[in-house]
PDB file of C-alpha atoms and ligand atoms in Angstrom:
ATOM      1  CA  MET D  14     -13.433 118.512   6.283  1.00 89.00           C
ATOM      2  CA  GLN D  15     -15.571 120.503   8.070  1.00 94.00           C
ATOM      3  CA  ILE D  16     -13.810 123.557  10.039  1.00 98.00           C
ATOM      4  CA  ASP D  17     -15.670 125.644  12.268  1.00 98.00           C
ATOM      5  CA  GLN D  18     -14.239 129.334  11.804  1.00 98.00           C
ATOM      6  CA  THR D  19     -16.471 131.262  13.742  1.00 98.00           C
ATOM      7  CA  ARG D  20     -17.338 130.222  17.211  1.00 98.00           C
ATOM      8  CA  PHE D  21     -14.127 130.588  18.850  1.00 98.00           C
ATOM      9  CA  ARG D  22     -12.450 133.232  16.488  1.00 98.00           C
ATOM     10  CA  LEU D  23     -10.071 135.413  18.132  1.00 98.00           C
ATOM     11  CA  LYS D  24      -9.782 139.364  17.775  1.00 98.00           C
ATOM     12  CA  PRO D  25      -6.656 140.734  15.887  1.00 97.00           C
ATOM     13  CA  ASP D  26      -5.276 141.578  19.360  1.00 97.00           C
ATOM     14  CA  GLN D  27      -5.477 138.244  20.541  1.00 98.00           C
ATOM     15  CA  PHE D  28      -2.855 136.845  18.212  1.00 98.00           C
ATOM     16  CA  PHE D  29      -0.334 138.262  15.602  1.00 98.00           C
ATOM     17  CA  PRO D  30      -2.104 138.854  12.117  1.00 98.00           C
ATOM     18  CA  ALA D  31       0.971 138.478  10.203  1.00 98.00           C
ATOM     19  CA  GLU D  32       1.792 136.082   7.617  1.00 98.00           C
ATOM     20  CA  GLN D  33       4.815 133.632   8.000  1.00 98.00           C
ATOM     21  CA  LYS D  34       6.461 130.888   6.308  1.00 98.00           C
ATOM     22  CA  LYS D  35       5.422 127.665   7.936  1.00 98.00           C
ATOM     23  CA  ASP D  36       7.537 124.446   7.853  1.00 98.00           C
ATOM     24  CA  LEU D  37       6.488 122.930  11.247  1.00 98.00           C
ATOM     25  CA  ILE D  38       3.214 121.627  12.846  1.00 98.00           C
ATOM     26  CA  VAL D  39       3.392 121.194  16.591  1.00 98.00           C
ATOM     27  CA  LEU D  40       0.924 119.064  18.418  1.00 98.00           C
ATOM     28  CA  HIS D  41      -0.222 120.109  21.824  1.00 98.00           C
ATOM     29  CA  PHE D  42      -2.984 118.692  24.402  1.00 98.00           C
ATOM     30  CA  THR D  43      -4.943 121.330  26.320  1.00 98.00           C
ATOM     31  CA  ALA D  44      -4.562 119.542  29.692  1.00 96.00           C
ATOM     32  CA  GLY D  45      -8.416 120.370  29.939  1.00 96.00           C
ATOM     33  CA  THR D  46     -11.562 118.640  28.768  1.00 96.00           C
ATOM     34  CA  THR D  47     -13.195 121.291  26.558  1.00 97.00           C
ATOM     35  CA  ALA D  48     -12.339 123.627  23.457  1.00 97.00           C
ATOM     36  CA  SER D  49     -14.223 126.698  25.373  1.00 97.00           C
ATOM     37  CA  GLY D  50     -11.996 126.266  28.223  1.00 96.00           C
ATOM     38  CA  ALA D  51      -8.857 126.968  26.228  1.00 96.00           C
ATOM     39  CA  HIS D  52     -10.659 129.840  24.431  1.00 97.00           C
ATOM     40  CA  ALA D  53     -11.661 131.463  27.852  1.00 97.00           C
ATOM     41  CA  THR D  54      -7.996 131.134  29.036  1.00 96.00           C
ATOM     42  CA  TRP D  55      -6.683 132.665  25.880  1.00 97.00           C
ATOM     43  CA  ILE D  56      -8.953 135.659  25.576  1.00 97.00           C
ATOM     44  CA  THR D  57      -8.436 136.689  29.147  1.00 97.00           C
ATOM     45  CA  PRO D  58      -6.104 139.864  29.503  1.00 96.00           C
ATOM     46  CA  VAL D  59      -3.280 139.573  32.046  1.00 96.00           C
ATOM     47  CA  ASN D  60      -2.503 143.017  33.688  1.00 96.00           C
ATOM     48  CA  GLY D  61      -4.592 144.400  31.343  1.00 94.00           C
ATOM     49  CA  ARG D  62      -2.865 143.235  28.237  1.00 96.00           C
ATOM     50  CA  GLN D  63      -3.819 140.479  25.777  1.00 96.00           C
ATOM     51  CA  GLN D  64      -1.242 137.737  26.055  1.00 97.00           C
ATOM     52  CA  ARG D  65      -1.467 136.588  22.459  1.00 98.00           C
ATOM     53  CA  VAL D  66      -1.060 133.006  23.573  1.00 98.00           C
ATOM     54  CA  ALA D  67      -3.061 130.457  21.424  1.00 98.00           C
ATOM     55  CA  THR D  68      -2.870 128.026  18.570  1.00 98.00           C
ATOM     56  CA  ALA D  69      -4.281 128.167  15.213  1.00 98.00           C
ATOM     57  CA  TYR D  70      -6.613 124.965  15.777  1.00 98.00           C
ATOM     58  CA  VAL D  71      -8.100 123.312  18.654  1.00 98.00           C
ATOM     59  CA  VAL D  72      -9.665 119.964  17.968  1.00 98.00           C
ATOM     60  CA  ASP D  73     -12.350 118.917  20.565  1.00 98.00           C
ATOM     61  CA  LEU D  74     -13.123 115.453  22.019  1.00 97.00           C
ATOM     62  CA  ASP D  75     -15.723 114.740  19.433  1.00 97.00           C
ATOM     63  CA  GLY D  76     -13.509 115.726  16.323  1.00 98.00           C
ATOM     64  CA  THR D  77     -14.797 118.982  15.876  1.00 98.00           C
ATOM     65  CA  VAL D  78     -12.069 121.391  14.524  1.00 98.00           C
ATOM     66  CA  TYR D  79     -12.202 124.957  15.491  1.00 98.00           C
ATOM     67  CA  GLU D  80      -9.841 127.637  13.711  1.00 98.00           C
ATOM     68  CA  PHE D  81      -9.029 130.341  16.187  1.00 98.00           C
ATOM     69  CA  PHE D  82      -7.062 132.425  13.514  1.00 98.00           C
ATOM     70  CA  PRO D  83      -5.540 132.094  10.059  1.00 98.00           C
ATOM     71  CA  PRO D  84      -2.849 129.295  10.088  1.00 98.00           C
ATOM     72  CA  SER D  85      -0.782 131.520   7.959  1.00 98.00           C
ATOM     73  CA  ASP D  86      -0.236 133.942  11.068  1.00 98.00           C
ATOM     74  CA  TRP D  87       0.933 133.195  14.502  1.00 98.00           C
ATOM     75  CA  ALA D  88       0.911 133.505  18.327  1.00 98.00           C
ATOM     76  CA  TYR D  89       2.901 132.507  21.343  1.00 98.00           C
ATOM     77  CA  HIS D  90       2.421 128.696  21.821  1.00 98.00           C
ATOM     78  CA  LEU D  91       5.659 127.293  22.563  1.00 98.00           C
ATOM     79  CA  GLY D  92       6.962 129.144  25.651  1.00 97.00           C
ATOM     80  CA  MET D  93      10.568 128.462  25.016  1.00 96.00           C
ATOM     81  CA  LYS D  94      12.827 130.330  27.320  1.00 90.00           C
ATOM     82  CA  THR D  95      15.785 129.889  25.199  1.00 90.00           C
ATOM     83  CA  GLY D  96      16.832 128.825  21.474  1.00 90.00           C
ATOM     84  CA  ASN D  97      14.063 130.932  20.099  1.00 96.00           C
ATOM     85  CA  PRO D  98      15.552 134.447  19.001  1.00 95.00           C
ATOM     86  CA  GLY D  99      12.760 136.878  17.568  1.00 96.00           C
ATOM     87  CA  TRP D 100      10.017 134.096  18.313  1.00 98.00           C
ATOM     88  CA  ILE D 101      11.145 132.202  15.261  1.00 98.00           C
ATOM     89  CA  GLN D 102      10.132 128.862  16.344  1.00 98.00           C
ATOM     90  CA  ASP D 103       6.435 130.148  17.024  1.00 98.00           C
ATOM     91  CA  LYS D 104       6.344 132.095  13.827  1.00 98.00           C
ATOM     92  CA  ARG D 105       7.362 129.136  11.717  1.00 98.00           C
ATOM     93  CA  SER D 106       5.109 126.411  13.190  1.00 98.00           C
ATOM     94  CA  ILE D 107       1.541 125.869  13.301  1.00 98.00           C
ATOM     95  CA  GLY D 108      -0.036 124.792  16.519  1.00 98.00           C
ATOM     96  CA  ILE D 109      -2.789 122.339  17.108  1.00 98.00           C
ATOM     97  CA  GLU D 110      -4.323 121.952  20.496  1.00 98.00           C
ATOM     98  CA  ILE D 111      -5.991 118.760  21.045  1.00 98.00           C
ATOM     99  CA  VAL D 112      -8.629 118.554  23.996  1.00 98.00           C
ATOM    100  CA  ASN D 113      -7.284 115.933  26.480  1.00 98.00           C
ATOM    101  CA  PRO D 114      -6.719 116.254  30.149  1.00 98.00           C
ATOM    102  CA  GLY D 115      -3.319 114.899  29.775  1.00 98.00           C
ATOM    103  CA  PRO D 116      -1.373 113.064  32.813  1.00 98.00           C
ATOM    104  CA  LEU D 117      -3.488 110.968  35.299  1.00 98.00           C
ATOM    105  CA  LYS D 118      -2.523 109.847  38.574  1.00 98.00           C
ATOM    106  CA  ALA D 119      -4.093 106.539  40.216  1.00 98.00           C
ATOM    107  CA  VAL D 120      -6.365 107.086  43.105  1.00 97.00           C
ATOM    108  CA  GLY D 121      -7.850 103.734  44.400  1.00 97.00           C
ATOM    109  CA  ASP D 122      -9.773 102.189  41.533  1.00 98.00           C
ATOM    110  CA  ALA D 123      -9.805 105.507  39.703  1.00 98.00           C
ATOM    111  CA  LEU D 124      -7.631 107.936  37.534  1.00 98.00           C
ATOM    112  CA  HIS D 125      -7.780 111.546  38.466  1.00 98.00           C
ATOM    113  CA  TRP D 126      -6.685 114.497  36.248  1.00 98.00           C
ATOM    114  CA  TYR D 127      -4.994 117.841  37.156  1.00 95.00           C
ATOM    115  CA  PRO D 128      -7.446 120.097  38.998  1.00 96.00           C
ATOM    116  CA  GLN D 129      -7.317 120.483  42.746  1.00 96.00           C
ATOM    117  CA  ASN D 130      -4.044 118.683  42.612  1.00 96.00           C
ATOM    118  CA  PHE D 131      -5.102 115.685  40.915  1.00 97.00           C
ATOM    119  CA  GLY D 132      -8.441 115.639  42.634  1.00 97.00           C
ATOM    120  CA  VAL D 133     -10.935 115.215  39.914  1.00 97.00           C
ATOM    121  CA  GLU D 134     -11.861 111.880  38.454  1.00 98.00           C
ATOM    122  CA  TRP D 135     -11.355 110.966  34.791  1.00 98.00           C
ATOM    123  CA  CYS D 136     -12.374 107.358  34.584  1.00 98.00           C
ATOM    124  CA  LYS D 137     -12.139 104.113  36.577  1.00 98.00           C
ATOM    125  CA  LYS D 138      -9.131 101.890  36.003  1.00 98.00           C
ATOM    126  CA  THR D 139     -11.611  99.263  34.330  1.00 98.00           C
ATOM    127  CA  ASP D 140     -12.507 101.636  31.724  1.00 98.00           C
ATOM    128  CA  ALA D 141      -9.677 100.769  29.513  1.00 96.00           C
ATOM    129  CA  LYS D 142     -10.561 102.781  26.473  1.00 97.00           C
ATOM    130  CA  LYS D 143     -10.286 106.058  28.405  1.00 98.00           C
ATOM    131  CA  TYR D 144      -6.502 105.875  29.246  1.00 98.00           C
ATOM    132  CA  VAL D 145      -3.014 104.462  28.467  1.00 98.00           C
ATOM    133  CA  ALA D 146      -0.760 103.128  30.947  1.00 98.00           C
ATOM    134  CA  ALA D 147       2.743 104.314  29.828  1.00 98.00           C
ATOM    135  CA  ASN D 148       5.411 106.000  31.935  1.00 98.00           C
ATOM    136  CA  TYR D 149       6.406 109.272  30.629  1.00 98.00           C
ATOM    137  CA  ARG D 150       8.225 112.181  32.403  1.00 98.00           C
ATOM    138  CA  GLY D 151       7.126 111.218  35.850  1.00 97.00           C
ATOM    139  CA  TYR D 152       3.421 110.111  35.024  1.00 98.00           C
ATOM    140  CA  ASP D 153       2.077 106.453  34.899  1.00 98.00           C
ATOM    141  CA  PHE D 154      -1.149 107.005  32.985  1.00 98.00           C
ATOM    142  CA  TYR D 155      -2.411 109.436  30.149  1.00 98.00           C
ATOM    143  CA  ALA D 156      -5.826 110.207  29.117  1.00 98.00           C
ATOM    144  CA  ALA D 157      -6.694 108.467  25.725  1.00 98.00           C
ATOM    145  CA  PHE D 158      -7.661 110.424  22.556  1.00 98.00           C
ATOM    146  CA  PRO D 159     -10.918 109.262  21.094  1.00 98.00           C
ATOM    147  CA  GLU D 160     -10.844 107.693  17.629  1.00 97.00           C
ATOM    148  CA  ALA D 161     -12.939 110.335  15.975  1.00 98.00           C
ATOM    149  CA  GLN D 162     -10.787 113.153  17.392  1.00 98.00           C
ATOM    150  CA  GLN D 163      -7.651 111.462  16.376  1.00 98.00           C
ATOM    151  CA  GLU D 164      -8.861 110.965  12.850  1.00 98.00           C
ATOM    152  CA  ALA D 165      -9.856 114.656  12.612  1.00 98.00           C
ATOM    153  CA  VAL D 166      -6.437 115.754  13.722  1.00 98.00           C
ATOM    154  CA  ARG D 167      -4.809 113.448  10.890  1.00 98.00           C
ATOM    155  CA  GLU D 168      -6.970 115.017   8.305  1.00 98.00           C
ATOM    156  CA  LEU D 169      -5.937 118.475   9.443  1.00 98.00           C
ATOM    157  CA  VAL D 170      -2.444 117.679   9.666  1.00 98.00           C
ATOM    158  CA  ALA D 171      -2.526 116.212   6.192  1.00 98.00           C
ATOM    159  CA  GLN D 172      -4.417 119.399   4.738  1.00 98.00           C
ATOM    160  CA  LEU D 173      -2.286 121.917   6.332  1.00 98.00           C
ATOM    161  CA  ALA D 174       0.992 119.948   5.208  1.00 98.00           C
ATOM    162  CA  ASP D 175      -0.363 120.147   1.598  1.00 98.00           C
ATOM    163  CA  ARG D 176      -1.394 123.703   1.884  1.00 98.00           C
ATOM    164  CA  PHE D 177       1.900 124.929   3.238  1.00 98.00           C
ATOM    165  CA  SER D 178       4.108 122.655   1.656  1.00 98.00           C
ATOM    166  CA  ILE D 179       5.265 121.289   5.015  1.00 98.00           C
ATOM    167  CA  PRO D 180       7.121 118.015   4.626  1.00 98.00           C
ATOM    168  CA  LYS D 181       4.941 115.094   5.902  1.00 98.00           C
ATOM    169  CA  LEU D 182       7.535 113.727   8.001  1.00 97.00           C
ATOM    170  CA  LEU D 183       7.537 112.761  11.551  1.00 98.00           C
ATOM    171  CA  PRO D 184      10.458 112.766  13.856  1.00 98.00           C
ATOM    172  CA  PRO D 185      12.535 109.483  13.949  1.00 97.00           C
ATOM    173  CA  GLU D 186      10.986 106.995  16.303  1.00 94.00           C
ATOM    174  CA  LYS D 187      13.557 107.617  19.031  1.00 94.00           C
ATOM    175  CA  LYS D 188      13.295 111.357  18.685  1.00 97.00           C
ATOM    176  CA  ARG D 189       9.473 111.428  19.214  1.00 97.00           C
ATOM    177  CA  THR D 190       9.568 111.447  22.911  1.00 97.00           C
ATOM    178  CA  ALA D 191      12.726 113.340  23.389  1.00 98.00           C
ATOM    179  CA  PHE D 192      13.556 116.937  24.427  1.00 97.00           C
ATOM    180  CA  ASP D 193      16.195 117.766  21.861  1.00 97.00           C
ATOM    181  CA  PRO D 194      15.999 121.543  20.936  1.00 93.00           C
ATOM    182  CA  GLY D 195      19.406 121.137  18.716  1.00 94.00           C
ATOM    183  CA  PHE D 196      17.411 118.708  16.565  1.00 97.00           C
ATOM    184  CA  PHE D 197      13.997 120.047  16.562  1.00 97.00           C
ATOM    185  CA  GLN D 198      15.047 123.860  15.946  1.00 96.00           C
ATOM    186  CA  GLN D 199      16.021 122.542  12.493  1.00 96.00           C
ATOM    187  CA  PHE D 200      13.243 119.932  12.110  1.00 98.00           C
ATOM    188  CA  GLN D 201      10.549 120.625   9.409  1.00 98.00           C
ATOM    189  CA  GLY D 202       7.429 118.337   9.492  1.00 98.00           C
ATOM    190  CA  ILE D 203       5.178 117.389  12.539  1.00 98.00           C
ATOM    191  CA  ALA D 204       6.534 117.324  15.958  1.00 98.00           C
ATOM    192  CA  SER D 205       5.041 118.184  19.550  1.00 98.00           C
ATOM    193  CA  HIS D 206       5.561 120.238  22.421  1.00 98.00           C
ATOM    194  CA  GLN D 207       7.582 117.725  24.520  1.00 98.00           C
ATOM    195  CA  ASN D 208      10.568 117.913  21.825  1.00 98.00           C
ATOM    196  CA  LEU D 209      10.892 121.669  22.563  1.00 97.00           C
ATOM    197  CA  ARG D 210      10.173 121.997  26.287  1.00 97.00           C
ATOM    198  CA  ALA D 211      11.702 119.667  28.843  1.00 97.00           C
ATOM    199  CA  ASP D 212       9.031 120.583  31.313  1.00 97.00           C
ATOM    200  CA  LYS D 213       6.075 119.670  28.960  1.00 98.00           C
ATOM    201  CA  VAL D 214       4.439 116.218  28.710  1.00 98.00           C
ATOM    202  CA  ASP D 215       2.446 116.928  25.486  1.00 98.00           C
ATOM    203  CA  ILE D 216       1.694 115.189  23.275  1.00 98.00           C
ATOM    204  CA  GLY D 217       2.554 112.184  25.417  1.00 98.00           C
ATOM    205  CA  PRO D 218       2.469 108.478  24.938  1.00 98.00           C
ATOM    206  CA  ALA D 219      -1.165 108.236  24.214  1.00 98.00           C
ATOM    207  CA  TRP D 220      -0.832 109.944  20.827  1.00 98.00           C
ATOM    208  CA  ASP D 221      -0.906 107.379  17.852  1.00 98.00           C
ATOM    209  CA  TRP D 222       2.056 108.251  15.787  1.00 98.00           C
ATOM    210  CA  ALA D 223       1.823 105.144  13.711  1.00 97.00           C
ATOM    211  CA  ALA D 224      -1.623 105.853  12.462  1.00 98.00           C
ATOM    212  CA  LEU D 225      -0.664 109.495  11.768  1.00 98.00           C
ATOM    213  CA  ALA D 226       2.273 108.172   9.556  1.00 97.00           C
ATOM    214  CA  ALA D 227      -0.060 105.718   7.940  1.00 97.00           C
ATOM    215  CA  ARG D 228      -2.527 108.774   7.086  1.00 97.00           C
ATOM    216  CA  LEU D 229       0.273 110.941   5.755  1.00 97.00           C
ATOM    217  CA  GLN D 230       1.822 108.270   3.490  1.00 94.00           C
ATOM    218  CA  ARG D 231      -1.546 107.999   1.806  1.00 89.00           C
ATOM    219  CA  SER D 232      -2.065 111.471   0.592  1.00 73.00           C
TER     220      SER D 232
HETATM  221 ZN1  LIG C 311       1.713 122.390  24.699  1.00 50.89          ZN
END
């Protein structure tokens, strides 16, 4: 698959250029609508310091895959306050951010996303391809992932699992939506941010785990 390794490449002080043993892939969504937005946030210093917050990959709405830094290296991407001594969970995992606005709120005949306190329209309720209606952690609607984008993520996950010998294993079905640090601190395979943080809603109910499982069984 085509991977763009130049457009949003981070500088060495914007991640940790140090190879790690990888046994986990963590899926995120950006809670935004562009890869460039994630890039702009990550390269902006706070109090004059680079934050080194990023994921190795960002997959855009059209399925374009951007490599921000080598997947063998690491950056902060989990933000765990406990159960992460020496940032071991960030180090052992490869983060993939999927461009997606995330949770939506119903406002009249429309669904709105985050900015300005859910003041920005994402789609009309009649545009069924653009969202999924499912309650998860306090929200009733989530933005859909376009098929081309999901296909690109599946391909990327399969390739990374091969390259780093990461088990092609999804969490058991009843654990996929759960915050269960005891389980996921040991889990090797493909998980998502919501498994490691109670206050996160990514990857959310719009993600198609069954299609990812089918792709991983094939390879
Ligand atoms: Zn996340």
